[in-house]
Amino acid sequence: AGVTVIWYQQVKAQKHTAWCLSAIIGAGFSNLFDRLTVGGVIDWLSFQVPGFYRSNFNLADVIIVLSVLVYLYIYKKEKSVL
């Protein structure tokens, strides 16, 4: 039973890793496509806070950042288990 639990955790972690890497690559290609077709990445999320620099970014950037954070969390969690 213990071997089954360990095997399941490894397969589950690999599935999450595959999802993270796929999201990073897909979002990267989305930005590349925008640069090739439009001449730049289309920024469509803009937050304006009085007195602060307003940052513009697109959904692909959000996906890349979140995927990297999830990947690093999974990597850290795997290292602590082993």
PDB file of N, CA, C and O in Angstrom:
ATOM      1  N   ALA A   1       0.829  -1.199   0.000  1.00  0.00           N
ATOM      2  CA  ALA A   1       0.000   0.000   0.000  1.00  0.00           C
ATOM      3  C   ALA A   1       0.870   1.258   0.000  1.00  0.00           C
ATOM      4  O   ALA A   1       0.540   2.230  -0.669  1.00  0.00           O
ATOM      5  N   GLY A   2       1.961   1.222   0.745  1.00  0.00           N
ATOM      6  CA  GLY A   2       2.854   2.382   0.811  1.00  0.00           C
ATOM      7  C   GLY A   2       3.478   2.687  -0.541  1.00  0.00           C
ATOM      8  O   GLY A   2       3.613   3.852  -0.928  1.00  0.00           O
ATOM      9  N   VAL A   3       3.849   1.633  -1.274  1.00  0.00           N
ATOM     10  CA  VAL A   3       4.437   1.826  -2.605  1.00  0.00           C
ATOM     11  C   VAL A   3       3.415   2.455  -3.537  1.00  0.00           C
ATOM     12  O   VAL A   3       3.743   3.331  -4.337  1.00  0.00           O
ATOM     13  N   THR A   4       2.178   2.039  -3.428  1.00  0.00           N
ATOM     14  CA  THR A   4       1.111   2.589  -4.265  1.00  0.00           C
ATOM     15  C   THR A   4       0.917   4.081  -3.982  1.00  0.00           C
ATOM     16  O   THR A   4       0.762   4.878  -4.915  1.00  0.00           O
ATOM     17  N   VAL A   5       0.947   4.465  -2.725  1.00  0.00           N
ATOM     18  CA  VAL A   5       0.779   5.866  -2.347  1.00  0.00           C
ATOM     19  C   VAL A   5       1.935   6.703  -2.893  1.00  0.00           C
ATOM     20  O   VAL A   5       1.726   7.776  -3.467  1.00  0.00           O
ATOM     21  N   ILE A   6       3.160   6.226  -2.748  1.00  0.00           N
ATOM     22  CA  ILE A   6       4.327   6.952  -3.256  1.00  0.00           C
ATOM     23  C   ILE A   6       4.261   7.059  -4.776  1.00  0.00           C
ATOM     24  O   ILE A   6       4.501   8.116  -5.346  1.00  0.00           O
ATOM     25  N   TRP A   7       3.904   5.964  -5.449  1.00  0.00           N
ATOM     26  CA  TRP A   7       3.794   5.977  -6.911  1.00  0.00           C
ATOM     27  C   TRP A   7       2.725   6.974  -7.356  1.00  0.00           C
ATOM     28  O   TRP A   7       2.927   7.744  -8.285  1.00  0.00           O
ATOM     29  N   TYR A   8       1.575   6.970  -6.672  1.00  0.00           N
ATOM     30  CA  TYR A   8       0.493   7.889  -7.020  1.00  0.00           C
ATOM     31  C   TYR A   8       0.934   9.338  -6.860  1.00  0.00           C
ATOM     32  O   TYR A   8       0.631  10.179  -7.700  1.00  0.00           O
ATOM     33  N   GLN A   9       1.659   9.656  -5.793  1.00  0.00           N
ATOM     34  CA  GLN A   9       2.128  11.021  -5.572  1.00  0.00           C
ATOM     35  C   GLN A   9       3.091  11.457  -6.671  1.00  0.00           C
ATOM     36  O   GLN A   9       3.045  12.589  -7.123  1.00  0.00           O
ATOM     37  N   GLN A  10       3.960  10.554  -7.123  1.00  0.00           N
ATOM     38  CA  GLN A  10       4.912  10.897  -8.175  1.00  0.00           C
ATOM     39  C   GLN A  10       4.191  11.132  -9.504  1.00  0.00           C
ATOM     40  O   GLN A  10       4.508  12.075 -10.219  1.00  0.00           O
ATOM     41  N   VAL A  11       3.234  10.287  -9.837  1.00  0.00           N
ATOM     42  CA  VAL A  11       2.474  10.461 -11.081  1.00  0.00           C
ATOM     43  C   VAL A  11       1.672  11.752 -11.022  1.00  0.00           C
ATOM     44  O   VAL A  11       1.625  12.512 -11.994  1.00  0.00           O
ATOM     45  N   LYS A  12       1.071  12.028  -9.888  1.00  0.00           N
ATOM     46  CA  LYS A  12       0.288  13.251  -9.711  1.00  0.00           C
ATOM     47  C   LYS A  12       1.186  14.476  -9.869  1.00  0.00           C
ATOM     48  O   LYS A  12       0.814  15.438 -10.538  1.00  0.00           O
ATOM     49  N   ALA A  13       2.361  14.463  -9.274  1.00  0.00           N
ATOM     50  CA  ALA A  13       3.290  15.587  -9.386  1.00  0.00           C
ATOM     51  C   ALA A  13       3.762  15.752 -10.825  1.00  0.00           C
ATOM     52  O   ALA A  13       3.899  16.869 -11.312  1.00  0.00           O
ATOM     53  N   GLN A  14       4.007  14.645 -11.526  1.00  0.00           N
ATOM     54  CA  GLN A  14       4.443  14.733 -12.917  1.00  0.00           C
ATOM     55  C   GLN A  14       3.346  15.341 -13.790  1.00  0.00           C
ATOM     56  O   GLN A  14       3.630  16.094 -14.712  1.00  0.00           O
ATOM     57  N   LYS A  15       2.095  15.009 -13.487  1.00  0.00           N
ATOM     58  CA  LYS A  15       0.976  15.564 -14.246  1.00  0.00           C
ATOM     59  C   LYS A  15       0.903  17.078 -14.041  1.00  0.00           C
ATOM     60  O   LYS A  15       0.737  17.829 -14.995  1.00  0.00           O
ATOM     61  N   HIS A  16       1.073  17.525 -12.810  1.00  0.00           N
ATOM     62  CA  HIS A  16       1.057  18.959 -12.538  1.00  0.00           C
ATOM     63  C   HIS A  16       2.246  19.655 -13.198  1.00  0.00           C
ATOM     64  O   HIS A  16       2.115  20.764 -13.716  1.00  0.00           O
ATOM     65  N   THR A  17       3.398  19.005 -13.182  1.00  0.00           N
ATOM     66  CA  THR A  17       4.576  19.570 -13.835  1.00  0.00           C
ATOM     67  C   THR A  17       4.330  19.711 -15.332  1.00  0.00           C
ATOM     68  O   THR A  17       4.666  20.739 -15.927  1.00  0.00           O
ATOM     69  N   ALA A  18       3.733  18.712 -15.943  1.00  0.00           N
ATOM     70  CA  ALA A  18       3.426  18.769 -17.373  1.00  0.00           C
ATOM     71  C   ALA A  18       2.454  19.906 -17.672  1.00  0.00           C
ATOM     72  O   ALA A  18       2.621  20.634 -18.667  1.00  0.00           O
ATOM     73  N   TRP A  19       1.451  20.102 -16.828  1.00  0.00           N
ATOM     74  CA  TRP A  19       0.501  21.193 -17.018  1.00  0.00           C
ATOM     75  C   TRP A  19       1.203  22.541 -16.910  1.00  0.00           C
ATOM     76  O   TRP A  19       0.953  23.446 -17.708  1.00  0.00           O
ATOM     77  N   CYS A  20       2.076  22.680 -15.910  1.00  0.00           N
ATOM     78  CA  CYS A  20       2.795  23.955 -15.728  1.00  0.00           C
ATOM     79  C   CYS A  20       3.677  24.266 -16.924  1.00  0.00           C
ATOM     80  O   CYS A  20       3.655  25.388 -17.448  1.00  0.00           O
ATOM     81  N   LEU A  21       4.453  23.291 -17.362  1.00  0.00           N
ATOM     82  CA  LEU A  21       5.346  23.519 -18.485  1.00  0.00           C
ATOM     83  C   LEU A  21       4.572  23.786 -19.770  1.00  0.00           C
ATOM     84  O   LEU A  21       4.966  24.626 -20.578  1.00  0.00           O
ATOM     85  N   SER A  22       3.456  23.108 -19.956  1.00  0.00           N
ATOM     86  CA  SER A  22       2.611  23.356 -21.132  1.00  0.00           C
ATOM     87  C   SER A  22       2.049  24.775 -21.121  1.00  0.00           C
ATOM     88  O   SER A  22       1.997  25.442 -22.155  1.00  0.00           O
ATOM     89  N   ALA A  23       1.632  25.228 -19.952  1.00  0.00           N
ATOM     90  CA  ALA A  23       1.088  26.586 -19.845  1.00  0.00           C
ATOM     91  C   ALA A  23       2.164  27.626 -20.123  1.00  0.00           C
ATOM     92  O   ALA A  23       1.918  28.629 -20.803  1.00  0.00           O
ATOM     93  N   ILE A  24       3.391  27.392 -19.615  1.00  0.00           N
ATOM     94  CA  ILE A  24       4.489  28.329 -19.848  1.00  0.00           C
ATOM     95  C   ILE A  24       4.818  28.397 -21.339  1.00  0.00           C
ATOM     96  O   ILE A  24       4.959  29.489 -21.917  1.00  0.00           O
ATOM     97  N   ILE A  25       4.919  27.253 -21.981  1.00  0.00           N
ATOM     98  CA  ILE A  25       5.245  27.214 -23.408  1.00  0.00           C
ATOM     99  C   ILE A  25       4.118  27.825 -24.233  1.00  0.00           C
ATOM    100  O   ILE A  25       4.360  28.618 -25.154  1.00  0.00           O
ATOM    101  N   GLY A  26       2.873  27.494 -23.920  1.00  0.00           N
ATOM    102  CA  GLY A  26       1.732  28.041 -24.658  1.00  0.00           C
ATOM    103  C   GLY A  26       1.634  29.550 -24.535  1.00  0.00           C
ATOM    104  O   GLY A  26       1.401  30.256 -25.527  1.00  0.00           O
ATOM    105  N   ALA A  27       1.817  30.071 -23.345  1.00  0.00           N
ATOM    106  CA  ALA A  27       1.756  31.517 -23.147  1.00  0.00           C
ATOM    107  C   ALA A  27       2.932  32.209 -23.837  1.00  0.00           C
ATOM    108  O   ALA A  27       2.782  33.303 -24.390  1.00  0.00           O
ATOM    109  N   GLY A  28       4.083  31.561 -23.816  1.00  0.00           N
ATOM    110  CA  GLY A  28       5.238  32.113 -24.517  1.00  0.00           C
ATOM    111  C   GLY A  28       4.996  32.206 -26.015  1.00  0.00           C
ATOM    112  O   GLY A  28       5.331  33.213 -26.653  1.00  0.00           O
ATOM    113  N   PHE A  29       4.410  31.154 -26.586  1.00  0.00           N
ATOM    114  CA  PHE A  29       4.075  31.181 -28.009  1.00  0.00           C
ATOM    115  C   PHE A  29       3.014  32.237 -28.311  1.00  0.00           C
ATOM    116  O   PHE A  29       3.024  32.859 -29.376  1.00  0.00           O
ATOM    117  N   SER A  30       2.093  32.459 -27.382  1.00  0.00           N
ATOM    118  CA  SER A  30       1.083  33.495 -27.558  1.00  0.00           C
ATOM    119  C   SER A  30       1.749  34.869 -27.650  1.00  0.00           C
ATOM    120  O   SER A  30       1.403  35.680 -28.518  1.00  0.00           O
ATOM    121  N   ASN A  31       2.696  35.134 -26.753  1.00  0.00           N
ATOM    122  CA  ASN A  31       3.424  36.408 -26.808  1.00  0.00           C
ATOM    123  C   ASN A  31       4.241  36.516 -28.097  1.00  0.00           C
ATOM    124  O   ASN A  31       4.294  37.577 -28.725  1.00  0.00           O
ATOM    125  N   LEU A  32       4.880  35.418 -28.509  1.00  0.00           N
ATOM    126  CA  LEU A  32       5.661  35.414 -29.741  1.00  0.00           C
ATOM    127  C   LEU A  32       4.765  35.689 -30.954  1.00  0.00           C
ATOM    128  O   LEU A  32       5.115  36.477 -31.835  1.00  0.00           O
ATOM    129  N   PHE A  33       3.602  35.063 -30.988  1.00  0.00           N
ATOM    130  CA  PHE A  33       2.650  35.271 -32.078  1.00  0.00           C
ATOM    131  C   PHE A  33       2.239  36.743 -32.160  1.00  0.00           C
ATOM    132  O   PHE A  33       2.190  37.327 -33.247  1.00  0.00           O
ATOM    133  N   ASP A  34       1.936  37.344 -30.992  1.00  0.00           N
ATOM    134  CA  ASP A  34       1.589  38.768 -30.977  1.00  0.00           C
ATOM    135  C   ASP A  34       2.724  39.619 -31.515  1.00  0.00           C
ATOM    136  O   ASP A  34       2.507  40.549 -32.285  1.00  0.00           O
ATOM    137  N   ARG A  35       3.952  39.305 -31.122  1.00  0.00           N
ATOM    138  CA  ARG A  35       5.097  40.101 -31.586  1.00  0.00           C
ATOM    139  C   ARG A  35       5.285  39.980 -33.101  1.00  0.00           C
ATOM    140  O   ARG A  35       5.610  40.961 -33.758  1.00  0.00           O
ATOM    141  N   LEU A  36       5.066  38.788 -33.629  1.00  0.00           N
ATOM    142  CA  LEU A  36       5.256  38.579 -35.059  1.00  0.00           C
ATOM    143  C   LEU A  36       4.127  39.170 -35.892  1.00  0.00           C
ATOM    144  O   LEU A  36       4.355  39.643 -37.003  1.00  0.00           O
ATOM    145  N   THR A  37       2.908  39.128 -35.394  1.00  0.00           N
ATOM    146  CA  THR A  37       1.762  39.587 -36.181  1.00  0.00           C
ATOM    147  C   THR A  37       1.392  41.041 -35.920  1.00  0.00           C
ATOM    148  O   THR A  37       0.990  41.751 -36.834  1.00  0.00           O
ATOM    149  N   VAL A  38       1.512  41.489 -34.690  1.00  0.00           N
ATOM    150  CA  VAL A  38       1.080  42.841 -34.327  1.00  0.00           C
ATOM    151  C   VAL A  38       2.276  43.781 -34.155  1.00  0.00           C
ATOM    152  O   VAL A  38       2.134  44.993 -34.258  1.00  0.00           O
ATOM    153  N   GLY A  39       3.426  43.208 -33.898  1.00  0.00           N
ATOM    154  CA  GLY A  39       4.615  44.026 -33.675  1.00  0.00           C
ATOM    155  C   GLY A  39       4.931  44.243 -32.215  1.00  0.00           C
ATOM    156  O   GLY A  39       5.887  44.904 -31.857  1.00  0.00           O
ATOM    157  N   GLY A  40       4.134  43.682 -31.339  1.00  0.00           N
ATOM    158  CA  GLY A  40       4.342  43.788 -29.894  1.00  0.00           C
ATOM    159  C   GLY A  40       3.278  42.997 -29.172  1.00  0.00           C
ATOM    160  O   GLY A  40       2.270  42.614 -29.758  1.00  0.00           O
ATOM    161  N   VAL A  41       3.512  42.756 -27.924  1.00  0.00           N
ATOM    162  CA  VAL A  41       2.530  42.026 -27.122  1.00  0.00           C
ATOM    163  C   VAL A  41       1.431  42.989 -26.719  1.00  0.00           C
ATOM    164  O   VAL A  41       1.691  44.103 -26.263  1.00  0.00           O
ATOM    165  N   ILE A  42       0.209  42.569 -26.914  1.00  0.00           N
ATOM    166  CA  ILE A  42      -0.941  43.418 -26.606  1.00  0.00           C
ATOM    167  C   ILE A  42      -1.160  43.414 -25.100  1.00  0.00           C
ATOM    168  O   ILE A  42      -1.417  42.376 -24.499  1.00  0.00           O
ATOM    169  N   ASP A  43      -1.024  44.581 -24.486  1.00  0.00           N
ATOM    170  CA  ASP A  43      -1.270  44.723 -23.044  1.00  0.00           C
ATOM    171  C   ASP A  43      -2.715  45.139 -22.845  1.00  0.00           C
ATOM    172  O   ASP A  43      -3.147  46.166 -23.351  1.00  0.00           O
ATOM    173  N   TRP A  44      -3.427  44.332 -22.101  1.00  0.00           N
ATOM    174  CA  TRP A  44      -4.830  44.674 -21.962  1.00  0.00           C
ATOM    175  C   TRP A  44      -5.328  44.739 -20.532  1.00  0.00           C
ATOM    176  O   TRP A  44      -6.449  45.123 -20.278  1.00  0.00           O
ATOM    177  N   LEU A  45      -4.497  44.399 -19.570  1.00  0.00           N
ATOM    178  CA  LEU A  45      -4.875  44.579 -18.170  1.00  0.00           C
ATOM    179  C   LEU A  45      -4.090  45.766 -17.630  1.00  0.00           C
ATOM    180  O   LEU A  45      -2.873  45.783 -17.658  1.00  0.00           O
ATOM    181  N   SER A  46      -4.787  46.747 -17.154  1.00  0.00           N
ATOM    182  CA  SER A  46      -4.136  47.953 -16.660  1.00  0.00           C
ATOM    183  C   SER A  46      -4.736  48.320 -15.316  1.00  0.00           C
ATOM    184  O   SER A  46      -5.956  48.483 -15.201  1.00  0.00           O
ATOM    185  N   PHE A  47      -3.885  48.405 -14.319  1.00  0.00           N
ATOM    186  CA  PHE A  47      -4.344  48.793 -12.985  1.00  0.00           C
ATOM    187  C   PHE A  47      -3.820  50.181 -12.670  1.00  0.00           C
ATOM    188  O   PHE A  47      -2.618  50.426 -12.723  1.00  0.00           O
ATOM    189  N   GLN A  48      -4.723  51.077 -12.345  1.00  0.00           N
ATOM    190  CA  GLN A  48      -4.327  52.444 -12.055  1.00  0.00           C
ATOM    191  C   GLN A  48      -4.602  52.749 -10.592  1.00  0.00           C
ATOM    192  O   GLN A  48      -5.739  52.689 -10.141  1.00  0.00           O
ATOM    193  N   VAL A  49      -3.527  53.043  -9.888  1.00  0.00           N
ATOM    194  CA  VAL A  49      -3.630  53.428  -8.489  1.00  0.00           C
ATOM    195  C   VAL A  49      -3.010  54.814  -8.369  1.00  0.00           C
ATOM    196  O   VAL A  49      -1.858  55.009  -8.761  1.00  0.00           O
ATOM    197  N   PRO A  50      -3.751  55.771  -7.871  1.00  0.00           N
ATOM    198  CA  PRO A  50      -3.207  57.126  -7.775  1.00  0.00           C
ATOM    199  C   PRO A  50      -1.907  57.155  -6.959  1.00  0.00           C
ATOM    200  O   PRO A  50      -1.818  56.565  -5.891  1.00  0.00           O
ATOM    201  N   GLY A  51      -0.903  57.807  -7.513  1.00  0.00           N
ATOM    202  CA  GLY A  51       0.363  57.941  -6.819  1.00  0.00           C
ATOM    203  C   GLY A  51       1.333  56.794  -7.036  1.00  0.00           C
ATOM    204  O   GLY A  51       2.452  56.827  -6.537  1.00  0.00           O
ATOM    205  N   PHE A  52       0.926  55.774  -7.763  1.00  0.00           N
ATOM    206  CA  PHE A  52       1.782  54.622  -8.020  1.00  0.00           C
ATOM    207  C   PHE A  52       1.923  54.400  -9.517  1.00  0.00           C
ATOM    208  O   PHE A  52       1.046  54.761 -10.297  1.00  0.00           O
ATOM    209  N   TYR A  53       3.022  53.773  -9.878  1.00  0.00           N
ATOM    210  CA  TYR A  53       3.232  53.400 -11.273  1.00  0.00           C
ATOM    211  C   TYR A  53       2.176  52.397 -11.675  1.00  0.00           C
ATOM    212  O   TYR A  53       1.912  51.443 -10.952  1.00  0.00           O
ATOM    213  N   ARG A  54       1.565  52.610 -12.795  1.00  0.00           N
ATOM    214  CA  ARG A  54       0.552  51.658 -13.252  1.00  0.00           C
ATOM    215  C   ARG A  54       1.217  50.639 -14.166  1.00  0.00           C
ATOM    216  O   ARG A  54       1.995  50.970 -15.055  1.00  0.00           O
ATOM    217  N   SER A  55       0.932  49.415 -13.910  1.00  0.00           N
ATOM    218  CA  SER A  55       1.542  48.360 -14.709  1.00  0.00           C
ATOM    219  C   SER A  55       0.529  47.806 -15.697  1.00  0.00           C
ATOM    220  O   SER A  55      -0.657  47.688 -15.405  1.00  0.00           O
ATOM    221  N   ASN A  56       1.009  47.501 -16.880  1.00  0.00           N
ATOM    222  CA  ASN A  56       0.191  46.889 -17.921  1.00  0.00           C
ATOM    223  C   ASN A  56       0.747  45.515 -18.217  1.00  0.00           C
ATOM    224  O   ASN A  56       1.956  45.345 -18.312  1.00  0.00           O
ATOM    225  N   PHE A  57      -0.111  44.550 -18.350  1.00  0.00           N
ATOM    226  CA  PHE A  57       0.327  43.207 -18.704  1.00  0.00           C
ATOM    227  C   PHE A  57      -0.816  42.456 -19.337  1.00  0.00           C
ATOM    228  O   PHE A  57      -1.967  42.888 -19.292  1.00  0.00           O
ATOM    229  N   ASN A  58      -0.506  41.340 -19.951  1.00  0.00           N
ATOM    230  CA  ASN A  58      -1.539  40.561 -20.610  1.00  0.00           C
ATOM    231  C   ASN A  58      -1.751  39.228 -19.889  1.00  0.00           C
ATOM    232  O   ASN A  58      -1.022  38.880 -18.963  1.00  0.00           O
ATOM    233  N   LEU A  59      -2.749  38.514 -20.324  1.00  0.00           N
ATOM    234  CA  LEU A  59      -3.100  37.260 -19.675  1.00  0.00           C
ATOM    235  C   LEU A  59      -1.984  36.227 -19.795  1.00  0.00           C
ATOM    236  O   LEU A  59      -1.744  35.459 -18.863  1.00  0.00           O
ATOM    237  N   ALA A  60      -1.266  36.216 -20.917  1.00  0.00           N
ATOM    238  CA  ALA A  60      -0.164  35.272 -21.090  1.00  0.00           C
ATOM    239  C   ALA A  60       0.909  35.494 -20.029  1.00  0.00           C
ATOM    240  O   ALA A  60       1.480  34.538 -19.498  1.00  0.00           O
ATOM    241  N   ASP A  61       1.196  36.752 -19.694  1.00  0.00           N
ATOM    242  CA  ASP A  61       2.172  37.046 -18.654  1.00  0.00           C
ATOM    243  C   ASP A  61       1.714  36.500 -17.301  1.00  0.00           C
ATOM    244  O   ASP A  61       2.513  35.958 -16.540  1.00  0.00           O
ATOM    245  N   VAL A  62       0.439  36.653 -17.012  1.00  0.00           N
ATOM    246  CA  VAL A  62      -0.117  36.139 -15.753  1.00  0.00           C
ATOM    247  C   VAL A  62       0.020  34.620 -15.712  1.00  0.00           C
ATOM    248  O   VAL A  62       0.429  34.041 -14.687  1.00  0.00           O
ATOM    249  N   ILE A  63      -0.298  33.949 -16.812  1.00  0.00           N
ATOM    250  CA  ILE A  63      -0.212  32.492 -16.867  1.00  0.00           C
ATOM    251  C   ILE A  63       1.228  32.032 -16.681  1.00  0.00           C
ATOM    252  O   ILE A  63       1.495  31.053 -15.965  1.00  0.00           O
ATOM    253  N   ILE A  64       2.186  32.721 -17.300  1.00  0.00           N
ATOM    254  CA  ILE A  64       3.587  32.347 -17.155  1.00  0.00           C
ATOM    255  C   ILE A  64       4.022  32.464 -15.699  1.00  0.00           C
ATOM    256  O   ILE A  64       4.618  31.536 -15.134  1.00  0.00           O
ATOM    257  N   VAL A  65       3.713  33.572 -15.066  1.00  0.00           N
ATOM    258  CA  VAL A  65       4.126  33.790 -13.679  1.00  0.00           C
ATOM    259  C   VAL A  65       3.477  32.772 -12.741  1.00  0.00           C
ATOM    260  O   VAL A  65       4.146  32.158 -11.899  1.00  0.00           O
ATOM    261  N   LEU A  66       2.179  32.569 -12.879  1.00  0.00           N
ATOM    262  CA  LEU A  66       1.491  31.611 -12.010  1.00  0.00           C
ATOM    263  C   LEU A  66       1.994  30.184 -12.227  1.00  0.00           C
ATOM    264  O   LEU A  66       2.166  29.422 -11.266  1.00  0.00           O
ATOM    265  N   SER A  67       2.255  29.817 -13.471  1.00  0.00           N
ATOM    266  CA  SER A  67       2.755  28.472 -13.765  1.00  0.00           C
ATOM    267  C   SER A  67       4.143  28.249 -13.172  1.00  0.00           C
ATOM    268  O   SER A  67       4.427  27.181 -12.642  1.00  0.00           O
ATOM    269  N   VAL A  68       4.994  29.255 -13.253  1.00  0.00           N
ATOM    270  CA  VAL A  68       6.328  29.141 -12.653  1.00  0.00           C
ATOM    271  C   VAL A  68       6.216  29.007 -11.137  1.00  0.00           C
ATOM    272  O   VAL A  68       6.907  28.179 -10.531  1.00  0.00           O
ATOM    273  N   LEU A  69       5.348  29.784 -10.524  1.00  0.00           N
ATOM    274  CA  LEU A  69       5.173  29.694  -9.071  1.00  0.00           C
ATOM    275  C   LEU A  69       4.653  28.320  -8.652  1.00  0.00           C
ATOM    276  O   LEU A  69       5.137  27.738  -7.674  1.00  0.00           O
ATOM    277  N   VAL A  70       3.669  27.800  -9.378  1.00  0.00           N
ATOM    278  CA  VAL A  70       3.141  26.462  -9.062  1.00  0.00           C
ATOM    279  C   VAL A  70       4.209  25.405  -9.275  1.00  0.00           C
ATOM    280  O   VAL A  70       4.375  24.501  -8.455  1.00  0.00           O
ATOM    281  N   TYR A  71       4.984  25.527 -10.362  1.00  0.00           N
ATOM    282  CA  TYR A  71       6.066  24.572 -10.640  1.00  0.00           C
ATOM    283  C   TYR A  71       7.102  24.590  -9.518  1.00  0.00           C
ATOM    284  O   TYR A  71       7.539  23.533  -9.054  1.00  0.00           O
ATOM    285  N   LEU A  72       7.492  25.779  -9.063  1.00  0.00           N
ATOM    286  CA  LEU A  72       8.471  25.875  -7.981  1.00  0.00           C
ATOM    287  C   LEU A  72       7.918  25.304  -6.676  1.00  0.00           C
ATOM    288  O   LEU A  72       8.640  24.657  -5.914  1.00  0.00           O
ATOM    289  N   TYR A  73       6.634  25.522  -6.421  1.00  0.00           N
ATOM    290  CA  TYR A  73       5.998  24.960  -5.228  1.00  0.00           C
ATOM    291  C   TYR A  73       6.015  23.433  -5.284  1.00  0.00           C
ATOM    292  O   TYR A  73       6.348  22.773  -4.300  1.00  0.00           O
ATOM    293  N   ILE A  74       5.672  22.876  -6.438  1.00  0.00           N
ATOM    294  CA  ILE A  74       5.681  21.419  -6.598  1.00  0.00           C
ATOM    295  C   ILE A  74       7.091  20.879  -6.438  1.00  0.00           C
ATOM    296  O   ILE A  74       7.310  19.870  -5.768  1.00  0.00           O
ATOM    297  N   TYR A  75       8.071  21.552  -7.028  1.00  0.00           N
ATOM    298  CA  TYR A  75       9.466  21.119  -6.935  1.00  0.00           C
ATOM    299  C   TYR A  75       9.932  21.119  -5.480  1.00  0.00           C
ATOM    300  O   TYR A  75      10.555  20.172  -5.014  1.00  0.00           O
ATOM    301  N   LYS A  76       9.593  22.189  -4.742  1.00  0.00           N
ATOM    302  CA  LYS A  76       9.978  22.277  -3.332  1.00  0.00           C
ATOM    303  C   LYS A  76       9.291  21.179  -2.515  1.00  0.00           C
ATOM    304  O   LYS A  76       9.902  20.565  -1.647  1.00  0.00           O
ATOM    305  N   LYS A  77       8.034  20.943  -2.811  1.00  0.00           N
ATOM    306  CA  LYS A  77       7.275  19.918  -2.091  1.00  0.00           C
ATOM    307  C   LYS A  77       7.847  18.524  -2.361  1.00  0.00           C
ATOM    308  O   LYS A  77       7.954  17.706  -1.453  1.00  0.00           O
ATOM    309  N   GLU A  78       8.247  18.268  -3.621  1.00  0.00           N
ATOM    310  CA  GLU A  78       8.848  16.967  -3.958  1.00  0.00           C
ATOM    311  C   GLU A  78      10.169  16.774  -3.241  1.00  0.00           C
ATOM    312  O   GLU A  78      10.474  15.688  -2.761  1.00  0.00           O
ATOM    313  N   LYS A  79      10.973  17.819  -3.162  1.00  0.00           N
ATOM    314  CA  LYS A  79      12.274  17.734  -2.486  1.00  0.00           C
ATOM    315  C   LYS A  79      12.110  17.455  -0.999  1.00  0.00           C
ATOM    316  O   LYS A  79      12.895  16.753  -0.409  1.00  0.00           O
ATOM    317  N   SER A  80      11.081  18.025  -0.381  1.00  0.00           N
ATOM    318  CA  SER A  80      10.878  17.812   1.058  1.00  0.00           C
ATOM    319  C   SER A  80      10.370  16.404   1.344  1.00  0.00           C
ATOM    320  O   SER A  80      10.607  15.861   2.403  1.00  0.00           O
ATOM    321  N   VAL A  81       9.651  15.796   0.381  1.00  0.00           N
ATOM    322  CA  VAL A  81       9.143  14.438   0.574  1.00  0.00           C
ATOM    323  C   VAL A  81      10.282  13.430   0.448  1.00  0.00           C
ATOM    324  O   VAL A  81      10.350  12.459   1.174  1.00  0.00           O
ATOM    325  N   LEU A  82      11.174  13.676  -0.520  1.00  0.00           N
ATOM    326  CA  LEU A  82      12.291  12.757  -0.733  1.00  0.00           C
ATOM    327  C   LEU A  82      13.289  13.002   0.333  1.00  0.00           C
ATOM    328  O   LEU A  82      13.838  12.453   1.055  1.00  0.00           O
TER     329      LEU A  82
END
